[in-house]
Tab-separated table of C-alpha atoms in Angstrom:
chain	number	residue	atom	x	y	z
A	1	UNK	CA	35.470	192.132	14.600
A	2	UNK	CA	38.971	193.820	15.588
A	3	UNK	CA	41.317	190.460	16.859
A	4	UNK	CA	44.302	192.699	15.859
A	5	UNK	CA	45.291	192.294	19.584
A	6	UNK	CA	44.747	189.493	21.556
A	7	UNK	CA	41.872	188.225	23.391
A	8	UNK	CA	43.286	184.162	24.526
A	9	UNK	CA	42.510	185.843	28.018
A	10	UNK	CA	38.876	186.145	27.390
A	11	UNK	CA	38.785	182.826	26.109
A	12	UNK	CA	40.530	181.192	28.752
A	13	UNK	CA	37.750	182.845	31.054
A	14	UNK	CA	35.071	181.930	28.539
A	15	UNK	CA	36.955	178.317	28.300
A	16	UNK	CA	37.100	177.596	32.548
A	17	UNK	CA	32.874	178.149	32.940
A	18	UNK	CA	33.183	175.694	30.252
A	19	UNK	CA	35.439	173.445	32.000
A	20	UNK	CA	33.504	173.743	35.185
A	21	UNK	CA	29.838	173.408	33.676
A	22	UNK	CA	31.536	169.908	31.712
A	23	UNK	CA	32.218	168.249	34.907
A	24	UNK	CA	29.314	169.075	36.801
A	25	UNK	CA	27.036	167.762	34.198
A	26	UNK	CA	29.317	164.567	34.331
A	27	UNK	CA	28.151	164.808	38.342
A	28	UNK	CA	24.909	164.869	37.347
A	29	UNK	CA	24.877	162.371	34.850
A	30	UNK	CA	26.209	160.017	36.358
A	31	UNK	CA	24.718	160.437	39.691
A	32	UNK	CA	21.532	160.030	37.837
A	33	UNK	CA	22.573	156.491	36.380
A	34	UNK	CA	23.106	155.367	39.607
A	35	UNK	CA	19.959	156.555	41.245
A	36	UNK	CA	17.961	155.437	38.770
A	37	UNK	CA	19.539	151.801	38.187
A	38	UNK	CA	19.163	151.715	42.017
A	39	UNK	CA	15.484	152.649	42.307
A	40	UNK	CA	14.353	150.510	39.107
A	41	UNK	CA	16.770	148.005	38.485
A	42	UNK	CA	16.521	148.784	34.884
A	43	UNK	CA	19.013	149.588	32.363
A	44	UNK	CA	16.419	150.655	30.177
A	45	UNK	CA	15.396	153.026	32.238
A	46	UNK	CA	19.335	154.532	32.439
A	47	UNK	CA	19.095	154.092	28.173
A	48	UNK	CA	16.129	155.889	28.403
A	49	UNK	CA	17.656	159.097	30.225
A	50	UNK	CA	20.579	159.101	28.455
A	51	UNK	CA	18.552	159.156	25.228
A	52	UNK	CA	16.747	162.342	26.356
A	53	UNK	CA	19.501	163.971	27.174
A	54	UNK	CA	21.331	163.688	23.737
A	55	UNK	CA	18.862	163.630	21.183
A	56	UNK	CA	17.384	167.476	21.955
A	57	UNK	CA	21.259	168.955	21.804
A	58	UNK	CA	21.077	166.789	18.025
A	59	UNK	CA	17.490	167.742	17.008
A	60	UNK	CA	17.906	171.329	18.051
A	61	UNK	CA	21.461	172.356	16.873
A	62	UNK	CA	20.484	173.440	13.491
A	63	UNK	CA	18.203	175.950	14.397
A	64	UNK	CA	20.093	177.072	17.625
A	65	UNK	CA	23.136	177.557	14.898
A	66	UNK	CA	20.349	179.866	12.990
A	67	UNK	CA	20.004	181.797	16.002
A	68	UNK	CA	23.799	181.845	17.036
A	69	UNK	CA	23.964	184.470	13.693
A	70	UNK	CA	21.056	186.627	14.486
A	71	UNK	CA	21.608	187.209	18.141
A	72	UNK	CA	24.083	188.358	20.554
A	73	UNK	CA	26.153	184.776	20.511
A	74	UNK	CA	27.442	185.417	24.957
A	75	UNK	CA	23.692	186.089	25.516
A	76	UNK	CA	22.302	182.857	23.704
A	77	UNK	CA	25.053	181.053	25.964
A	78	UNK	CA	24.287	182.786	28.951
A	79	UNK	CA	20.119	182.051	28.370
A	80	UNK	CA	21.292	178.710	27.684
A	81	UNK	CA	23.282	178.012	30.732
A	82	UNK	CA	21.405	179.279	33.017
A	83	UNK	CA	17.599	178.124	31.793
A	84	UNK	CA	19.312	174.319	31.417
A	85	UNK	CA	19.747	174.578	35.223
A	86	UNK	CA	15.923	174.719	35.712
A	87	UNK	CA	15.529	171.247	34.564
A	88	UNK	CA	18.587	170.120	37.115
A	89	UNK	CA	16.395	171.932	39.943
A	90	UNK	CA	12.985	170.277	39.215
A	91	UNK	CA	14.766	166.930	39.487
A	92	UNK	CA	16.290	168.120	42.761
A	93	UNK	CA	13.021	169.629	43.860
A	94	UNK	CA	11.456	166.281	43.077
A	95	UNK	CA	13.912	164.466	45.592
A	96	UNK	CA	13.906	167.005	48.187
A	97	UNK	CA	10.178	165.879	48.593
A	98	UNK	CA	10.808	162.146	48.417
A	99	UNK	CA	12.537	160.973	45.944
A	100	UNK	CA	12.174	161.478	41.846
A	101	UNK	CA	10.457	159.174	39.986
A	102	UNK	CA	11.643	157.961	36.261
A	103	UNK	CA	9.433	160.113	34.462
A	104	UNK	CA	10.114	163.242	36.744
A	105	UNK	CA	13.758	162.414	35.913
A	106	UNK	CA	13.442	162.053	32.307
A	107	UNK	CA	11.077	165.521	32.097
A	108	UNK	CA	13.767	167.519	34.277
A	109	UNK	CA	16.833	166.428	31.616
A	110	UNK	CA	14.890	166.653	28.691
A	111	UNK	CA	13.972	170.698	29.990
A	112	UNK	CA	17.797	171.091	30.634
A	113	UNK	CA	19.009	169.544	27.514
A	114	UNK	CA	16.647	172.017	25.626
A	115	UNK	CA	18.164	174.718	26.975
A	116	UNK	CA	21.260	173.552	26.295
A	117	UNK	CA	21.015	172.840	22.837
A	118	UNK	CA	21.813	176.740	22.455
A	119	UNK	CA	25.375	176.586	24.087
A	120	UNK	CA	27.244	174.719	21.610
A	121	UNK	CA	26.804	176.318	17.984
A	122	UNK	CA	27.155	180.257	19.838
A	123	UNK	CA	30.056	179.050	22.231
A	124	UNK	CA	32.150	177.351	18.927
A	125	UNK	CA	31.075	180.536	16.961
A	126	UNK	CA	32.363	183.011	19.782
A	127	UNK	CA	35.578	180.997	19.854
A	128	UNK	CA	36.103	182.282	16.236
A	129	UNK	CA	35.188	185.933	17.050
A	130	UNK	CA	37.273	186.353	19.548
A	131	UNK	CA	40.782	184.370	18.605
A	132	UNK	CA	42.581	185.071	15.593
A	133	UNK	CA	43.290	182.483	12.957
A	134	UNK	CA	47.425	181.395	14.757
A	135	UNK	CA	45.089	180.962	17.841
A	136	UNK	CA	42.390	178.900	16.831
A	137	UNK	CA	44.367	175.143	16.882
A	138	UNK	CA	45.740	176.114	20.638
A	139	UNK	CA	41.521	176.606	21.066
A	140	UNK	CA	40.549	173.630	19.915
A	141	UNK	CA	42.838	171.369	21.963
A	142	UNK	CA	41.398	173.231	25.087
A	143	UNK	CA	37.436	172.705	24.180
A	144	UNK	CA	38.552	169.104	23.737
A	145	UNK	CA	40.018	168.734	26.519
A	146	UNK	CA	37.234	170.718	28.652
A	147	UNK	CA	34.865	168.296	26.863
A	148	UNK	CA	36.848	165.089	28.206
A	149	UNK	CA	36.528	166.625	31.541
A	150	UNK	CA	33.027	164.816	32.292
A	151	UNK	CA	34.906	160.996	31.668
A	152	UNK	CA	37.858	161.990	33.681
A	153	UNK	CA	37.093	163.909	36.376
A	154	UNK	CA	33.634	163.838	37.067
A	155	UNK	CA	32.896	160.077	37.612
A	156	UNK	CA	36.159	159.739	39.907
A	157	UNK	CA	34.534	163.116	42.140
A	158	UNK	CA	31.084	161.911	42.237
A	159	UNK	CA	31.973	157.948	43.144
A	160	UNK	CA	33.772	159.709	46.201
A	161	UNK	CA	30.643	162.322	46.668
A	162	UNK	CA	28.609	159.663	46.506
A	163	UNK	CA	30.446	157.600	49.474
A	164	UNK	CA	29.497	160.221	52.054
A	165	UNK	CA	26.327	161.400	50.661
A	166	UNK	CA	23.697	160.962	48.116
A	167	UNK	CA	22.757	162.366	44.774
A	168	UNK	CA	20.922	165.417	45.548
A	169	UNK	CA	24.694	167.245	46.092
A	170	UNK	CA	25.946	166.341	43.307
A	171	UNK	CA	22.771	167.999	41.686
A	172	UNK	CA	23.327	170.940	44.291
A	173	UNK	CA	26.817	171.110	42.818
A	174	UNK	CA	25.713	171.356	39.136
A	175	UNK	CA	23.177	173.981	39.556
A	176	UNK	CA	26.411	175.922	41.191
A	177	UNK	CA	28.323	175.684	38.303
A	178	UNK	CA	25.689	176.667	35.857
A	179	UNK	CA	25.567	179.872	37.890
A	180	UNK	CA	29.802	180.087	37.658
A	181	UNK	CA	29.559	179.717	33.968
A	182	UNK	CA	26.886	182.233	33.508
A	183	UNK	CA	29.071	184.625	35.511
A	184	UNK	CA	32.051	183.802	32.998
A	185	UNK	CA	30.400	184.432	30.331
A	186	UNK	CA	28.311	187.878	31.274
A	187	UNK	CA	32.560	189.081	31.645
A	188	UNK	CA	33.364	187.651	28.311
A	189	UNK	CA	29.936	189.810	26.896
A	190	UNK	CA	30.594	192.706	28.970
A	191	UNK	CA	34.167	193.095	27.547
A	192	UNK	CA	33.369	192.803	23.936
A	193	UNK	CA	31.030	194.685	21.831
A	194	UNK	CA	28.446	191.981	20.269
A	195	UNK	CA	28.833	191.546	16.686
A	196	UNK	CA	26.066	193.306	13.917
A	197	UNK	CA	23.596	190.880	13.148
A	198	UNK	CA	21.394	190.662	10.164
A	199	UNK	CA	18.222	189.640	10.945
A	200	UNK	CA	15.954	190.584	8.055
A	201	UNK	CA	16.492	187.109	6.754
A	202	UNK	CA	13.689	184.611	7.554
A	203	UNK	CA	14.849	181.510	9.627
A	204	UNK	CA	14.585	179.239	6.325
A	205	UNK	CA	16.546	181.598	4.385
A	206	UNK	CA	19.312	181.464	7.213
A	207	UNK	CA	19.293	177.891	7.066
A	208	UNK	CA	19.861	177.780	3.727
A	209	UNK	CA	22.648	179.754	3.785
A	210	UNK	CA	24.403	178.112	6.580
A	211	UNK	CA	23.839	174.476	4.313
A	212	UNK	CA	25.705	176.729	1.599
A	213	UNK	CA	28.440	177.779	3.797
A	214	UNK	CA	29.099	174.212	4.543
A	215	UNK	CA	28.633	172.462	0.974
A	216	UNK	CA	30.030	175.126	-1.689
A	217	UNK	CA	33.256	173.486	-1.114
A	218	UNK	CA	33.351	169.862	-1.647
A	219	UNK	CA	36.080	169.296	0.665
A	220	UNK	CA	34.560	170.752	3.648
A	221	UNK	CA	31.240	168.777	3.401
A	222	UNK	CA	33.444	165.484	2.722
A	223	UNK	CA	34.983	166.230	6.088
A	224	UNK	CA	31.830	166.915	8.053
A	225	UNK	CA	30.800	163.226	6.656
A	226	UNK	CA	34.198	161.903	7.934
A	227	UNK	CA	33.197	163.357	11.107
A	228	UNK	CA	30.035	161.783	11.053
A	229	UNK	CA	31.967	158.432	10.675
A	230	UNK	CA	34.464	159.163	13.196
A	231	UNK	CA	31.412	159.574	15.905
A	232	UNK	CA	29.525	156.594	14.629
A	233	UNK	CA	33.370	154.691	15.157
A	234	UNK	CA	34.187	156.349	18.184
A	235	UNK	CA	29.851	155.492	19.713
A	236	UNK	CA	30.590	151.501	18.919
A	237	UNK	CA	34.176	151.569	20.634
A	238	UNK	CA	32.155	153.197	23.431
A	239	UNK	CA	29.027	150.795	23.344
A	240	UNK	CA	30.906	147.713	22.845
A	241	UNK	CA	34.137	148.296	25.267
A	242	UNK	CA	31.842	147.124	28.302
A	243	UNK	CA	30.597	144.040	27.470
A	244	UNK	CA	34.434	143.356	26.054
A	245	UNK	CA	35.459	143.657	29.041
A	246	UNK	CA	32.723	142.641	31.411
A	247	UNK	CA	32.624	138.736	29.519
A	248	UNK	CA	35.968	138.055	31.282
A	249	UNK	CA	36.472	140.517	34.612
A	250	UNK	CA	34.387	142.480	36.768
A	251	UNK	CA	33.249	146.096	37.367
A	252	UNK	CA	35.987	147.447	39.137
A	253	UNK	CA	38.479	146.335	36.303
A	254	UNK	CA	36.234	147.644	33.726
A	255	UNK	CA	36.230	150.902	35.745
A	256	UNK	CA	39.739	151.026	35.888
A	257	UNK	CA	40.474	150.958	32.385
A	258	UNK	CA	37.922	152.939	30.772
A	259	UNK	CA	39.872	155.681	33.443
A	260	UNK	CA	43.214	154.758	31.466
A	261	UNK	CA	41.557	154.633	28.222
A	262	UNK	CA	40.233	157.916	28.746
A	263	UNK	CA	43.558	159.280	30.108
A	264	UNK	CA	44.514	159.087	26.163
A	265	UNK	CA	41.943	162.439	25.306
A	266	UNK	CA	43.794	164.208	28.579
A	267	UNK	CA	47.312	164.015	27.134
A	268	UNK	CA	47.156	164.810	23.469
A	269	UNK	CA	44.352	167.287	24.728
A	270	UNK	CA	46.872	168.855	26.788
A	271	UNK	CA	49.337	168.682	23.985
A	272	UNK	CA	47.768	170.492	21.830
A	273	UNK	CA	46.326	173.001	24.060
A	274	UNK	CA	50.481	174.156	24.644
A	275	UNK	CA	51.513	173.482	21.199
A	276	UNK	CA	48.718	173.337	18.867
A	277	UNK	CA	48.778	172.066	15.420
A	278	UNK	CA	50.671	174.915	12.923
A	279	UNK	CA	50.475	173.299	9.170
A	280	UNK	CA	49.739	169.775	7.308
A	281	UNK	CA	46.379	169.546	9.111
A	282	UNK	CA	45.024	167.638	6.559
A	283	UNK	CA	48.121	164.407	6.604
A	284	UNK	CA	47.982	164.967	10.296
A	285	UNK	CA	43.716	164.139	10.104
A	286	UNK	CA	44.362	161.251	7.975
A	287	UNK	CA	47.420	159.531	10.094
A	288	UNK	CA	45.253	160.429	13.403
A	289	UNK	CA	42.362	158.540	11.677
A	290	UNK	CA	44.823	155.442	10.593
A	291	UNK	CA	46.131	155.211	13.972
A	292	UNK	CA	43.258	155.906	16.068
A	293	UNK	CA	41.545	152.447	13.422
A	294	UNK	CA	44.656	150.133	14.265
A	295	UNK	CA	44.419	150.785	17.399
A	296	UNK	CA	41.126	150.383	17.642
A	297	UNK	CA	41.092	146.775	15.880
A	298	UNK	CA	43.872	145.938	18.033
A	299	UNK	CA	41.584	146.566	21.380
A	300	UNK	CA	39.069	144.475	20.010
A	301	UNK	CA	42.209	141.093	19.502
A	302	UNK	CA	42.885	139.826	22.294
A	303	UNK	CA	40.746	139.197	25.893
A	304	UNK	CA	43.768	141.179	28.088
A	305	UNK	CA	42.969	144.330	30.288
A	306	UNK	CA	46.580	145.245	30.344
A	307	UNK	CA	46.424	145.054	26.172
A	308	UNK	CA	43.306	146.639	25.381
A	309	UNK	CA	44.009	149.352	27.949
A	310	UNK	CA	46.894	150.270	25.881
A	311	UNK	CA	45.351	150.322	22.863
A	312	UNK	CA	42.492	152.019	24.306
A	313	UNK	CA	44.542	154.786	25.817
A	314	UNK	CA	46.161	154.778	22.134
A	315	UNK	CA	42.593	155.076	20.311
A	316	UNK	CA	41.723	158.271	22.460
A	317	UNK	CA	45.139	159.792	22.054
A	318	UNK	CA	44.693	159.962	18.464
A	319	UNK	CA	41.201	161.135	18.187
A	320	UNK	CA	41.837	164.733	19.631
A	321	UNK	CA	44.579	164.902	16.505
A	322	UNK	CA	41.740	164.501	14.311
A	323	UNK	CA	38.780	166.555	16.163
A	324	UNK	CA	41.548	169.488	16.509
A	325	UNK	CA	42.574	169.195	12.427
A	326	UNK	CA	38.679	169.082	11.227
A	327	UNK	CA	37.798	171.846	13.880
A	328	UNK	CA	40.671	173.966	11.700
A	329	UNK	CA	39.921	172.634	8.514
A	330	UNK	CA	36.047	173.755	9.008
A	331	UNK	CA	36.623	176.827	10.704
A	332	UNK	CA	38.995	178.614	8.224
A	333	UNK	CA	36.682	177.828	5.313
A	334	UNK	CA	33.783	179.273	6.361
A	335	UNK	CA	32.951	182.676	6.100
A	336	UNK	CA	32.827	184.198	9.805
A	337	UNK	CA	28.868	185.862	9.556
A	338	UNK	CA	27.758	182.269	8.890
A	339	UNK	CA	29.777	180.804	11.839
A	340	UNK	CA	27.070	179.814	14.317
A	341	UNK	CA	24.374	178.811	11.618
A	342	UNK	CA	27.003	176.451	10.601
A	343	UNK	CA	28.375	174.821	13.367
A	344	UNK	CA	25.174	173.845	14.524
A	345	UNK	CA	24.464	171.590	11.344
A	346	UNK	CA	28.442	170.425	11.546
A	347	UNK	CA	27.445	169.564	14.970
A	348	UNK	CA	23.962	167.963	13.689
A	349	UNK	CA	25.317	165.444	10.779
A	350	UNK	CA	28.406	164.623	12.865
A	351	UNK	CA	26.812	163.671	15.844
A	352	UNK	CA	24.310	161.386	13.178
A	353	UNK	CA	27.142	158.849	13.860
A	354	UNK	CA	26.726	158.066	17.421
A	355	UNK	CA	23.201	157.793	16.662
A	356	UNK	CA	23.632	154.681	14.425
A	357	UNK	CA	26.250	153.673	16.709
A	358	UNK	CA	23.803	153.294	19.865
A	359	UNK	CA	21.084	152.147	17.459
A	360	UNK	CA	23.398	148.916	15.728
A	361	UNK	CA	26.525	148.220	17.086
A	362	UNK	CA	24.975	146.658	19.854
A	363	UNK	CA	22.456	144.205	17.408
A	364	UNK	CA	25.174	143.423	15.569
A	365	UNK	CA	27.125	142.251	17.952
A	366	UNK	CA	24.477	139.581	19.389
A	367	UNK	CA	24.176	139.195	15.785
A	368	UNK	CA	27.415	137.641	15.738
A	369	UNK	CA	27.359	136.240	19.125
A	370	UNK	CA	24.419	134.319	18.387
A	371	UNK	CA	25.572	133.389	15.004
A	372	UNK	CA	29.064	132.075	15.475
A	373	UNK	CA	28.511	130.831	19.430
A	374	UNK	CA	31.644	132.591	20.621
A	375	UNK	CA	30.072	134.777	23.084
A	376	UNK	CA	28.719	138.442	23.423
A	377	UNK	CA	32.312	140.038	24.216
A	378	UNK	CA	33.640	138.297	21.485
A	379	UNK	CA	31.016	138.840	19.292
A	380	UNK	CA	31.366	142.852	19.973
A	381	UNK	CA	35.225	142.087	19.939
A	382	UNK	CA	34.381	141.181	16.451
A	383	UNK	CA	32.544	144.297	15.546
A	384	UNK	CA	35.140	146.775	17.027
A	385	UNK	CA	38.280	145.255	14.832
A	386	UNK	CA	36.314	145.253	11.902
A	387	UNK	CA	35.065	148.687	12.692
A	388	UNK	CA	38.692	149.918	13.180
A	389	UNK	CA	39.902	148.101	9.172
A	390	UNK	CA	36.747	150.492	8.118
A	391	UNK	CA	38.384	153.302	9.538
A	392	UNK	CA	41.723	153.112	8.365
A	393	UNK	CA	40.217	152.320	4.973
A	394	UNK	CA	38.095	155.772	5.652
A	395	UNK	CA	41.419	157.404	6.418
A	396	UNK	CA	43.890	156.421	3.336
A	397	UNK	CA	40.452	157.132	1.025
A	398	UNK	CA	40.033	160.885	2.759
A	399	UNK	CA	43.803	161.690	1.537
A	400	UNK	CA	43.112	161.039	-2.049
A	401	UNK	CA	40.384	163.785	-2.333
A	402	UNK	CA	42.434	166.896	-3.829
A	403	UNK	CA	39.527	168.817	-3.088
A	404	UNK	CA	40.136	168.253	0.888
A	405	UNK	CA	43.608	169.148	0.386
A	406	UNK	CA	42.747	172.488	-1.383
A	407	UNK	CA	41.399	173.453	1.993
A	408	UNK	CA	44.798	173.721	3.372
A	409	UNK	CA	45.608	177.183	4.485
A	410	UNK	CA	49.327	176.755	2.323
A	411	UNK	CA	47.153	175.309	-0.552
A	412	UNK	CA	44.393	178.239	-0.698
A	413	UNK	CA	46.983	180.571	-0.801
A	414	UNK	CA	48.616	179.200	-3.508
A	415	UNK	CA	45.122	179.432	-5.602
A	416	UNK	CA	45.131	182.675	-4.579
A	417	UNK	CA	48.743	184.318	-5.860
């Protein structure tokens, strides 16, 4: 495709339905912890919710990559947008005629997160049609920052929604914005001519050659592993803040600074969305992943609010650094036809992390609890700093491999002269 002149402005467009379909899934999903904490009194029922409405996005994103390269990309988001806001209307159906039970809950997110599973791999891979290289960091500190958009805005709107009224308008409110996005995108499609697919290949064929695109150069698979570790860091910090926090003050503090904490993403999000990263992406990922582990260990020292919400807000400032630098680093090594096939197994092995994050952190901290006697928030206190020593051990490791440095932009083109 032509990017010889400009198209930000179509992303920006693309980029707000985005924004807007981010934060009324937050409404949504945390409406639905609420209502269903209320009517059961179970957090295993709110586990069990919010495992069905990750694991189909991970299970599905290779093959919806597959599909990114063989069909019109806009399309796949647009089918994917607006079929994900069937399963948000069942749910609301459900209460309309007295109230949802677990299960009727649990089948209308699973439906949506289906659906969704097709947005991410085409929506990262349209980003890279449409931008050229120059524009690609600015990008990537705007998805990230339309991503935080669910943990900063949309608990905040819906704890006031929910004040005045129950959950069925926040639901009524999602379902609007999965219409707004689908709009967004159909002007996005309509002013740019889809790309030539090749679709001769089988499906296995095309998944083989997106696990080539991603492994013929050592660096970029170490990365996607690094990313991998990065979300299996970031799920424990996540996991374990609560009960940190919870074993010496109450909700509304814990409330309070998981808001500051998460303030951290909204700055160096913003950052980079004005500035953007221009060279040394690889020294900037490995002193984003050193900072983000000290400060992460540092969280875990000390049983302070006014401490660990500094060092929280610290740990999120840093991780954007990284997400933006890896989002570059994969993007510009890997050849543009295999874009969507890719992403979606980048997205698949990276998101592998908070999966043994939600599966362990949490055992091994009673582990230690139980163990040593010192409590559960120490216990997970415990489990968090030694987490963060692992990940600035993971960081000054990461620099040594020559082969990540060789994907450098300055470095290939050296090789290349």
């Amino acid at each position: 495709m032509e990017k010889s002149k400009s198209n930000y402005g179509k992303f920006l467009l693309l980029w707000s339905g985005e924004l807007i379909s981010s934060v009324g899934g937050g409404l949504t999903s945390f409406g639905l912890g609420v209502y269903v904490f209320r009517e059961t009194g179970s957090a295993a029922g709110m586990a069990l919710v919010s495992l069905l409405a990750f694991l189909p996005t991970l299970l599905l994103s290779v093959p919806a990559g597959v599909l990114a390269d063989r069909y019109d990309r806009r399309f796949l988001m647009m089918l994917g947008d607006g079929l994900s806001g069937l399963g948000i209307l069942f749910i609301l159906i459900c209460m309309l005629n007295g109230g949802a039970s677990l299960a009727q809950i649990c089948i209308g997110v699973f439906v949506s997160s289906v659906f969704s599973a097709l947005l991410e791999p085409s929506y990262r891979a349209t980003v890279t049609d449409i931008l050229s290289k120059e524009e690609y960091s600015k990008a990537s500190g705007m998805v990230s920052l339309a991503g935080s958009a669910r943990y900063l805005l949309s608990p905040l709107i819906a704890g006031l929604l929910l004040a005045v009224y129950d959950i069925r308008l926040l639901l009524v409110i999602d379902i609007c914005t999965f219409i707004i996005t689908v709009i967004t995108t159909g002007i996005v499609k309509h002013g740019l001519a889809a790309k030539p697919v090749e679709t001769s290949d089988s499906f296995v064929k095309s998944f083989k050659d997106g696990w080539n695109a991603i492994t013929e150069k050592k660096g970029l698979f170490v990365i996607i592993i690094v990313s991998s570790v990065m979300t299996c860091f970031m799920g424990t910090f996540q996991i374990l803040a609560e009960p940190m926090i919870l074993d010496f003050a109450d909700s509304r503090t814990l409330g309070i600074a998981e808001t500051i904490c998460a303030c951290g993403m909204l700055v160096s999000g913003l950052y980079l969305g004005v500035r953007g990263i221009k060279k040394n992406y690889v020294k900037t990922l490995c002193l984003a992943l050193l900072f983000a582990g000290v400060f992460m260990s540092l969280f875990g020292i000390k049983e302070n609010v006014f401490m660990m919400s500094t060092f929280g807000f610290m740990f999120f400032m840093a991780l954007p650094f990284a997400n933006n630098c890896l989002d570059y680093l994969a993007r510009t090594n890997i050849p543009e036809e295999k874009q969507g096939r890719a992403w979606g197994l980048i997205g698949f092995l990276s998101q592998i992390g908070y999966v043994a994050a939600y599966g362990f952190s949490g055992l091994v901290s009673d582990f230690v609890a139980a163990k040593t006697g010192i409590g559960v928030g120490r216990g997970a206190a415990w489990v968090v700093i030694v987490s963060g020593v692992l990940l600035v051990v993971t960081s000054v490791a990461l620099y040594t491999f020559k082969s990540v440095r060789a994907l450098e932009p300055e470095v290939k083109n050296e090789y290349a002269s």
